Short mmCIF file of N, CA and C in Angstrom, two decimals:
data_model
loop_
_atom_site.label_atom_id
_atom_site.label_comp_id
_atom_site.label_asym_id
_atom_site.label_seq_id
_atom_site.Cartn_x
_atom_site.Cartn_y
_atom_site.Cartn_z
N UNK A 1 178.07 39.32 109.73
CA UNK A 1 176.83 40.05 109.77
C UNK A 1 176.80 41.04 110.93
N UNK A 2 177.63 40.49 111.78
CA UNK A 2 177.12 41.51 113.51
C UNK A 2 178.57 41.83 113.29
N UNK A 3 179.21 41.86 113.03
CA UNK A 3 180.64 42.39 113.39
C UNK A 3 181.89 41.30 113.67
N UNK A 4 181.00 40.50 114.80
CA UNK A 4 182.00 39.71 115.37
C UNK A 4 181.60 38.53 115.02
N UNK A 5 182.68 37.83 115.13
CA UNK A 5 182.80 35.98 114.58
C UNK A 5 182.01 35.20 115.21
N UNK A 6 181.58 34.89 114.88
CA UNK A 6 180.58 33.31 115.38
C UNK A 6 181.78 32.48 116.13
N UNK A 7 181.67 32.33 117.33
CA UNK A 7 182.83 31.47 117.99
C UNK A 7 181.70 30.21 118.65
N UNK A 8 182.72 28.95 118.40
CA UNK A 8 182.28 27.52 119.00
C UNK A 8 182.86 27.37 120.16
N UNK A 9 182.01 27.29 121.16
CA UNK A 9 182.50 27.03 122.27
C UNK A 9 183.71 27.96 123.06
N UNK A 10 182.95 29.10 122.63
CA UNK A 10 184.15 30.26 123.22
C UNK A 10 185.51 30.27 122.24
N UNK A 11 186.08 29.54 121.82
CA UNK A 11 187.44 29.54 121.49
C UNK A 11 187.87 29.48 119.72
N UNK A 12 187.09 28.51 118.82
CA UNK A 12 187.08 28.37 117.73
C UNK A 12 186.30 29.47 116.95
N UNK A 13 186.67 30.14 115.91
CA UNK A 13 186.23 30.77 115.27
C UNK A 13 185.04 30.19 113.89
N UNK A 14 184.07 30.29 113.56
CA UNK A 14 183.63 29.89 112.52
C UNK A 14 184.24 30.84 111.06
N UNK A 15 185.03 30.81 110.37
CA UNK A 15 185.18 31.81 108.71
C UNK A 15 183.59 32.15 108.38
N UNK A 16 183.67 33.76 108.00
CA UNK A 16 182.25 33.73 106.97
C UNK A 16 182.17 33.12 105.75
N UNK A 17 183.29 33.09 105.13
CA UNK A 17 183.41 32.15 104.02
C UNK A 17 182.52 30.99 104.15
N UNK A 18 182.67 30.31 105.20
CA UNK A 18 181.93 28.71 105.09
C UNK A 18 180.70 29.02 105.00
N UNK A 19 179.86 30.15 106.10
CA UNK A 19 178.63 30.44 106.07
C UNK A 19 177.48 30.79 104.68
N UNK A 20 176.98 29.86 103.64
CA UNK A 20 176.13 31.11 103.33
C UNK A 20 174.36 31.11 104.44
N UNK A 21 173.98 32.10 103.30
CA UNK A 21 172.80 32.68 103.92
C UNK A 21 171.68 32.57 102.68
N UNK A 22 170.30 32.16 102.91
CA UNK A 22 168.88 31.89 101.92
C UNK A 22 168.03 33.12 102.73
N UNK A 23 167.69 33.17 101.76
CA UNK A 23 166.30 34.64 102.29
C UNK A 23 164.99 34.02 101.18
N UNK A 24 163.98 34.17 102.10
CA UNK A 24 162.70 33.92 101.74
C UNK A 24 161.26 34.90 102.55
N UNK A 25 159.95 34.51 101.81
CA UNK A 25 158.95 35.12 102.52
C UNK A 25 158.87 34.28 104.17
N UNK A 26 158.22 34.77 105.08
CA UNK A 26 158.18 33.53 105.86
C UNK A 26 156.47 34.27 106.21
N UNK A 27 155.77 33.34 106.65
CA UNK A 27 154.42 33.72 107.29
C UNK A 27 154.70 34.28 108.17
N UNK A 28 153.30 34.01 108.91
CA UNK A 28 152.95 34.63 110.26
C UNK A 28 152.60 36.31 110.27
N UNK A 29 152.44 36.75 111.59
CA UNK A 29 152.35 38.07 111.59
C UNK A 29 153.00 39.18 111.32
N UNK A 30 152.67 40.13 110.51
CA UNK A 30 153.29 41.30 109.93
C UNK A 30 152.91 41.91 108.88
N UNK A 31 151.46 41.61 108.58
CA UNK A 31 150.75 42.06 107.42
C UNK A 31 151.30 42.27 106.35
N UNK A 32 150.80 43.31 106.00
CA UNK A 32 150.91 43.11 104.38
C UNK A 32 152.46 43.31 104.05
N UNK A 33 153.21 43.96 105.40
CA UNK A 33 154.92 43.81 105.15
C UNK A 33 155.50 42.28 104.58
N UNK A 34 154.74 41.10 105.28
CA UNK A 34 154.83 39.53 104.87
C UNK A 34 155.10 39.27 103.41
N UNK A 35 154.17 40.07 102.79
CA UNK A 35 154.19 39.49 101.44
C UNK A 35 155.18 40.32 100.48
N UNK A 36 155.60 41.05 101.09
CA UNK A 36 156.95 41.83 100.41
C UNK A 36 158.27 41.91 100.93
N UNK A 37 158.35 41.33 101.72
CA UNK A 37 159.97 41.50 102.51
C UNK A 37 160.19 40.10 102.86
N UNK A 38 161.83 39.39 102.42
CA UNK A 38 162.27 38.50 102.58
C UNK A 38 162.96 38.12 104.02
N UNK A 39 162.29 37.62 104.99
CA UNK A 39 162.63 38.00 106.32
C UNK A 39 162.96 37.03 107.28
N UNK A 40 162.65 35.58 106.29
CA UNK A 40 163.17 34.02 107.08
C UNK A 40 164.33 34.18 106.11
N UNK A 41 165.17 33.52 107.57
CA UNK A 41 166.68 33.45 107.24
C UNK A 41 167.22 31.81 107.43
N UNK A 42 167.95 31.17 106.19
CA UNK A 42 168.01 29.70 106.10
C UNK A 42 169.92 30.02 106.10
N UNK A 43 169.99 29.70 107.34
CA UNK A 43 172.06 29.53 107.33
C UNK A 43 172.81 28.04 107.07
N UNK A 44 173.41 28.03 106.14
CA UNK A 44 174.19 26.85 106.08
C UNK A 44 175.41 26.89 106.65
N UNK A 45 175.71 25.60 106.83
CA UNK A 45 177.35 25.93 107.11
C UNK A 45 177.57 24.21 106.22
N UNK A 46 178.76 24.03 105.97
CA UNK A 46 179.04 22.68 105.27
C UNK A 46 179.83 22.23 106.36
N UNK A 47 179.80 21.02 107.03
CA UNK A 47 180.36 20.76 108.68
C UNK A 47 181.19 19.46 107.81
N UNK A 48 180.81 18.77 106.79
CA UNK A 48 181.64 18.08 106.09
C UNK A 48 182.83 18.50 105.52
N UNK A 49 183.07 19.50 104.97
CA UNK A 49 184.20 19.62 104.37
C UNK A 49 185.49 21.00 104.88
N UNK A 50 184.64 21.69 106.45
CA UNK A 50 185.01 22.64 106.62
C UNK A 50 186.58 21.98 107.37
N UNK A 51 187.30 23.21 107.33
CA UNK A 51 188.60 22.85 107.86
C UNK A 51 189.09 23.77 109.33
N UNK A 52 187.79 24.75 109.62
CA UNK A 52 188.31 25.70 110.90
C UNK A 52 187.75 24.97 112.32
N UNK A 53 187.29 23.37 111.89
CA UNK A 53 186.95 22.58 113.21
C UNK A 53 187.91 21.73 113.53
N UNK A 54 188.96 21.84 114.78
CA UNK A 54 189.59 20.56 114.81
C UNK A 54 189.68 18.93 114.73
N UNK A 55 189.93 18.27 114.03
CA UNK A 55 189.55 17.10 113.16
C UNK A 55 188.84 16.24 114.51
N UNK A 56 189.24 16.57 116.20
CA UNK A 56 188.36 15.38 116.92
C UNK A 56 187.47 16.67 116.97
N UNK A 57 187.30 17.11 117.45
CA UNK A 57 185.26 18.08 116.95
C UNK A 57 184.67 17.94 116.05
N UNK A 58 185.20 18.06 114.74
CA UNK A 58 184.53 17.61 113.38
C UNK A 58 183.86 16.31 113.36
N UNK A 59 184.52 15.11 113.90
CA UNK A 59 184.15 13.87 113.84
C UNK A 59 183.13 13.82 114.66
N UNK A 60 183.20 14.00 116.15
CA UNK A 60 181.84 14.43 116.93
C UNK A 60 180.91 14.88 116.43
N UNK A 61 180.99 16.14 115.87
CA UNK A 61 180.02 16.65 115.29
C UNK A 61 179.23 16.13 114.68
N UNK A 62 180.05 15.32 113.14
CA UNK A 62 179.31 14.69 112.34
C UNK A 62 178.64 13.61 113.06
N UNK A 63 179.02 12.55 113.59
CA UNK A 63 178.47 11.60 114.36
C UNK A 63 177.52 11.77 115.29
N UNK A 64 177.44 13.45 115.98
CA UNK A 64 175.95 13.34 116.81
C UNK A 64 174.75 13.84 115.94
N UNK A 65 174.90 14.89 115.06
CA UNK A 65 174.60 15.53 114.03
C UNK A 65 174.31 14.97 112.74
N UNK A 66 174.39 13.99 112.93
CA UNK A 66 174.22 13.02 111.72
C UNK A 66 172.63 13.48 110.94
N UNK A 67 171.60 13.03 111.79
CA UNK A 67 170.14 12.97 111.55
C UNK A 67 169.61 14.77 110.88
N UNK A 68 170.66 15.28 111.15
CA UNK A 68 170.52 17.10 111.16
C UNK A 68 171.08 17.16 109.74
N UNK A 69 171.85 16.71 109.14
CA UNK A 69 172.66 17.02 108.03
C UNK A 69 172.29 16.92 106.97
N UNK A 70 172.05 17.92 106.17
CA UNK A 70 171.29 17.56 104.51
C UNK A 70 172.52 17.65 103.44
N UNK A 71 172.65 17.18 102.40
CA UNK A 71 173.15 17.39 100.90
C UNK A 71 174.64 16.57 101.82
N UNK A 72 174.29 15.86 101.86
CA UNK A 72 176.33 15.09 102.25
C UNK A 72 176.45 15.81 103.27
N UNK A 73 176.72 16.04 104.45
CA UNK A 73 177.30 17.35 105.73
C UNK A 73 176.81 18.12 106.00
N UNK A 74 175.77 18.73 105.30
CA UNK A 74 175.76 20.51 105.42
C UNK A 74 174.69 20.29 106.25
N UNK A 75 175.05 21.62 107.64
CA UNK A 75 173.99 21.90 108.66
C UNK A 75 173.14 23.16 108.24
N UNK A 76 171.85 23.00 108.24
CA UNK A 76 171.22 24.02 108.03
C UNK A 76 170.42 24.77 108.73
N UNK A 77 169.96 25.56 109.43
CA UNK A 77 169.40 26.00 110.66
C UNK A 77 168.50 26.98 110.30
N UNK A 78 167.47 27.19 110.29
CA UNK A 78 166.35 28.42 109.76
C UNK A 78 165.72 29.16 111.57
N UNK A 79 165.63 30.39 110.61
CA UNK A 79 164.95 31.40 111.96
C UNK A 79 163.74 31.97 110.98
N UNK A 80 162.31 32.44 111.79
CA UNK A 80 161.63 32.85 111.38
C UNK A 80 160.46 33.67 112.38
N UNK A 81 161.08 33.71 113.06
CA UNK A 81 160.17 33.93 114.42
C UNK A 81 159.86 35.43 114.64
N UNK A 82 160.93 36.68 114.14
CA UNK A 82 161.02 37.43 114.06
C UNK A 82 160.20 38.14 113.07
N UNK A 83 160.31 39.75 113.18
CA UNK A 83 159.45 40.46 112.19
C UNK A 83 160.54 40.98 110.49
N UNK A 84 161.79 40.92 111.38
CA UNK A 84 163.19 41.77 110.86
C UNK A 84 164.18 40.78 110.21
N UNK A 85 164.97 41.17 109.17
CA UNK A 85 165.27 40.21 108.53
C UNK A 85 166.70 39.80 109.62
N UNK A 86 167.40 41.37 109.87
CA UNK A 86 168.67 41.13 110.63
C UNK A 86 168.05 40.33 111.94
N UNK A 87 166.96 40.47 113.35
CA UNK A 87 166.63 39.89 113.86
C UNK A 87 166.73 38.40 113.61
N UNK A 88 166.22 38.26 112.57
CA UNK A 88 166.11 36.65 112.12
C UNK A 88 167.77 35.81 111.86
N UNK A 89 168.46 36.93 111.32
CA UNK A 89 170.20 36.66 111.17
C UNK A 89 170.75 36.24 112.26
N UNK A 90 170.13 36.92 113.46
CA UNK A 90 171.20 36.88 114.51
C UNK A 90 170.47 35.19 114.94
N UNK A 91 169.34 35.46 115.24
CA UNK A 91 168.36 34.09 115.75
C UNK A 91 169.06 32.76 115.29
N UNK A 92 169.01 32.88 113.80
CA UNK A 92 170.26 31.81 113.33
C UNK A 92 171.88 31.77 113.94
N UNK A 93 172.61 32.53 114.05
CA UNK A 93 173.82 32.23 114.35
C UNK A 93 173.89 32.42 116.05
N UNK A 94 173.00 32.51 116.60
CA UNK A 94 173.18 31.75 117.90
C UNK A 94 172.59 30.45 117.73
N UNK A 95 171.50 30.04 117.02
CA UNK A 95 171.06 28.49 117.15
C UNK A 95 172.26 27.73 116.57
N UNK A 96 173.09 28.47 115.15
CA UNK A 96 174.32 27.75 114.99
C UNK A 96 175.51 27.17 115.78
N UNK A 97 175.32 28.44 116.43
CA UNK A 97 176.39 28.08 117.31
C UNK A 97 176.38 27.17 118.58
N UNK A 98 175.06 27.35 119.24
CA UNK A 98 174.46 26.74 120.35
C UNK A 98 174.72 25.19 120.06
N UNK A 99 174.11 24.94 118.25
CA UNK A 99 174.33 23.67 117.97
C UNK A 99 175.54 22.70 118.07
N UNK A 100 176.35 23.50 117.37
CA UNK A 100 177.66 22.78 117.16
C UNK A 100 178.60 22.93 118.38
N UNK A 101 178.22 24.16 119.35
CA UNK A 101 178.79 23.89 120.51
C UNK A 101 178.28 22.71 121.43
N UNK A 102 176.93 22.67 121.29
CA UNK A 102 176.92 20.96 121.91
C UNK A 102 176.99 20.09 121.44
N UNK A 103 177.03 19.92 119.59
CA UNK A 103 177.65 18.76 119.36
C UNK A 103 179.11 18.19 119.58
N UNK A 104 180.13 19.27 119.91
CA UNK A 104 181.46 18.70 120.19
C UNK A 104 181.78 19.18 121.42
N UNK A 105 181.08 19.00 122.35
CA UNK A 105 181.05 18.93 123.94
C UNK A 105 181.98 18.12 123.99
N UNK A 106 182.63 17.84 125.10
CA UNK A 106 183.32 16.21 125.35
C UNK A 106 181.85 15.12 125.53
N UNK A 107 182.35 13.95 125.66
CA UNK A 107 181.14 13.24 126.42
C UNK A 107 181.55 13.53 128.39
N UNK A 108 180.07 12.95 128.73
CA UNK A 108 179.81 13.21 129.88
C UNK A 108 181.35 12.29 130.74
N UNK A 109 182.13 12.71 132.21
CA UNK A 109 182.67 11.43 132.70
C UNK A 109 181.30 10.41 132.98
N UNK A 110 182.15 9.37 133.23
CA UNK A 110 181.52 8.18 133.11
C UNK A 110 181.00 8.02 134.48
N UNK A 111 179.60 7.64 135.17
CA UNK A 111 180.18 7.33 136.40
C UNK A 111 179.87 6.27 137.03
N UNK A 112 180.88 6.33 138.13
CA UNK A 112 180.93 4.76 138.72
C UNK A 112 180.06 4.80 139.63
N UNK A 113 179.62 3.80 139.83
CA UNK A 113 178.62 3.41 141.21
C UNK A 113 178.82 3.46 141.89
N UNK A 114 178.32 3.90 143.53
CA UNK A 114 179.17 3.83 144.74
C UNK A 114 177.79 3.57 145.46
N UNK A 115 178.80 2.73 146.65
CA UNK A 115 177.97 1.69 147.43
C UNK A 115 177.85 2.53 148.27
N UNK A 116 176.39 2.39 149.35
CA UNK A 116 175.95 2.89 149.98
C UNK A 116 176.71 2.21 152.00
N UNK A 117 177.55 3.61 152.24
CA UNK A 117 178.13 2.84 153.62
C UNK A 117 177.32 1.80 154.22
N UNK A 118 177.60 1.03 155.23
CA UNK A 118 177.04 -0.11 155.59
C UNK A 118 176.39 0.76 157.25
N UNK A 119 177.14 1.66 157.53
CA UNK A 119 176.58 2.34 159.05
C UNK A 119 175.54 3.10 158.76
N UNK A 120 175.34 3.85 157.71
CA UNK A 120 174.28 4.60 157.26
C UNK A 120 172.98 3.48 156.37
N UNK A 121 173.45 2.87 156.26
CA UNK A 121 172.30 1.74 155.73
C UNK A 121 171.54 0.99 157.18
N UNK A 122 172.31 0.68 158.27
CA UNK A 122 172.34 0.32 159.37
C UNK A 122 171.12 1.37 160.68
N UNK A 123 171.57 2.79 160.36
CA UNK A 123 170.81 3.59 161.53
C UNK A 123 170.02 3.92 160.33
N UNK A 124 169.40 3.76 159.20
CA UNK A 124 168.60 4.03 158.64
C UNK A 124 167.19 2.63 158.96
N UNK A 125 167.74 1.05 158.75
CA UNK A 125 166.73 0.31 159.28
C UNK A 125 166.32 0.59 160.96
N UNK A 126 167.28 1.00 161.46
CA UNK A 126 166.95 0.81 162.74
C UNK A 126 165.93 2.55 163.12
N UNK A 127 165.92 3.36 162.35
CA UNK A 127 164.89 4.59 162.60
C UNK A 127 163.53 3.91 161.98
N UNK A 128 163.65 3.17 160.80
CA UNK A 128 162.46 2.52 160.43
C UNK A 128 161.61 1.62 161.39
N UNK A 129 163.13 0.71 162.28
CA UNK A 129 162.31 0.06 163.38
C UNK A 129 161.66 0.64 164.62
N UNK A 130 162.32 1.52 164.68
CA UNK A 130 161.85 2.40 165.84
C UNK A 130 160.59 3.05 164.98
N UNK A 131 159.99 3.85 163.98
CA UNK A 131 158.98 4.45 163.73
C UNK A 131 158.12 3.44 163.67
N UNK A 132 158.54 2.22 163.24
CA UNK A 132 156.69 1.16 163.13
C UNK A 132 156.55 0.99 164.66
N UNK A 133 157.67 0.62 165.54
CA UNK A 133 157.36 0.25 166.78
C UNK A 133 156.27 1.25 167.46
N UNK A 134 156.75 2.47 167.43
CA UNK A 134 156.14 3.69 167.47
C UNK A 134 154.80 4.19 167.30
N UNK A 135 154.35 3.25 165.89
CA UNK A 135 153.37 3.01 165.59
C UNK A 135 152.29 1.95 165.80
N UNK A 136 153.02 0.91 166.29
CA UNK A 136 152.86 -0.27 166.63
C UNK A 136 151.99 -0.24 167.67
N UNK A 137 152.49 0.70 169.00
CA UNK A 137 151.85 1.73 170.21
C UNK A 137 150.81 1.75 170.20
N UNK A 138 150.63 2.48 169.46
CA UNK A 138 149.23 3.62 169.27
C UNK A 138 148.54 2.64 168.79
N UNK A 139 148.62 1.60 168.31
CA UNK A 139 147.36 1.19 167.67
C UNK A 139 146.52 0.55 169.05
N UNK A 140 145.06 0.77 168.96
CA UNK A 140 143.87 0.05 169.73
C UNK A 140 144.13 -1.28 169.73
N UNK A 141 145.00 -2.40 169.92
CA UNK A 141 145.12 -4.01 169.97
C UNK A 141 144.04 -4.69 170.92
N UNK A 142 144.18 -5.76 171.19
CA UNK A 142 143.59 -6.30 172.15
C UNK A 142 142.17 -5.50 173.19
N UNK A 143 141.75 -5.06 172.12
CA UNK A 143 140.29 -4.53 173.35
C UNK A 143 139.43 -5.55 173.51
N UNK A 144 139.51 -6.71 173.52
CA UNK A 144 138.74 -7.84 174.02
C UNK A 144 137.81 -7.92 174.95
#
């Protein structure tokens, strides 16, 4: 549609082949242009059966993407926000892409816990003891 390829994550190419495209009315503002111009844009891609995702991304995909997926696999992504039909084109194939680039992110590293030094745990009670003492002072005691 724009010229250039829909790329996942910088590096993978999406085919237009896999892509199609639905055109419909969509509401909202734009008067009486609304009721005559087809200007919400519905993009599929089939993430089940495509072959330009490498088979560990594909599996990610499907597995975070699961709840997203209609008809067996297929991701579908709608734009409508726009007045313009191409506007609305592009709106979709960045949400496409945005998508599936974070569905086959790596996962996060894992991380390990780390204990808090024992010297810095150490001059930390002892500033605490010193501030109540501190406080301890000032208070009015014994006016008997």
């Amino acid at each position: 549609m724009s010229g250039r390829p829909l790329l996942i994550r910088g590096s993978v190419p999406l085919p237009e082949a896999e892509l199609s495209w639905r055109f419909s009315r969509s509401g909202g503002p734009g008067g009486q242009h609304v009721n005559t111009s087809d200007t919400q844009v519905e993009l599929r891609f089939d993430l089940a059966a495509t072959e330009a995702l490498p088979p560990v991304w594909k599996a990610r995909a499907l597995e975070r993407l699961g709840s997203r997926l209609v008809d067996g696999g297929v991701l579908a992504v709608r734009a409508s926000e726009h007045r313009s039909q191409w506007r609305n084109r592009e709106a979709a194939m960045e949400r496409l892409t945005a998508l599936l680039g974070e569905a086959v992110a790596p996962p996060p590293k894992v991380r390990r816990p780390t204990r808090i030094p024992r010297g810095i745990n150490e001059r930390r009670l002892q500033e605490k003891k010193k501030r109540a003492d501190t406080k301890r002072r000032r208070s009015p005691r014994n006016w008997d």
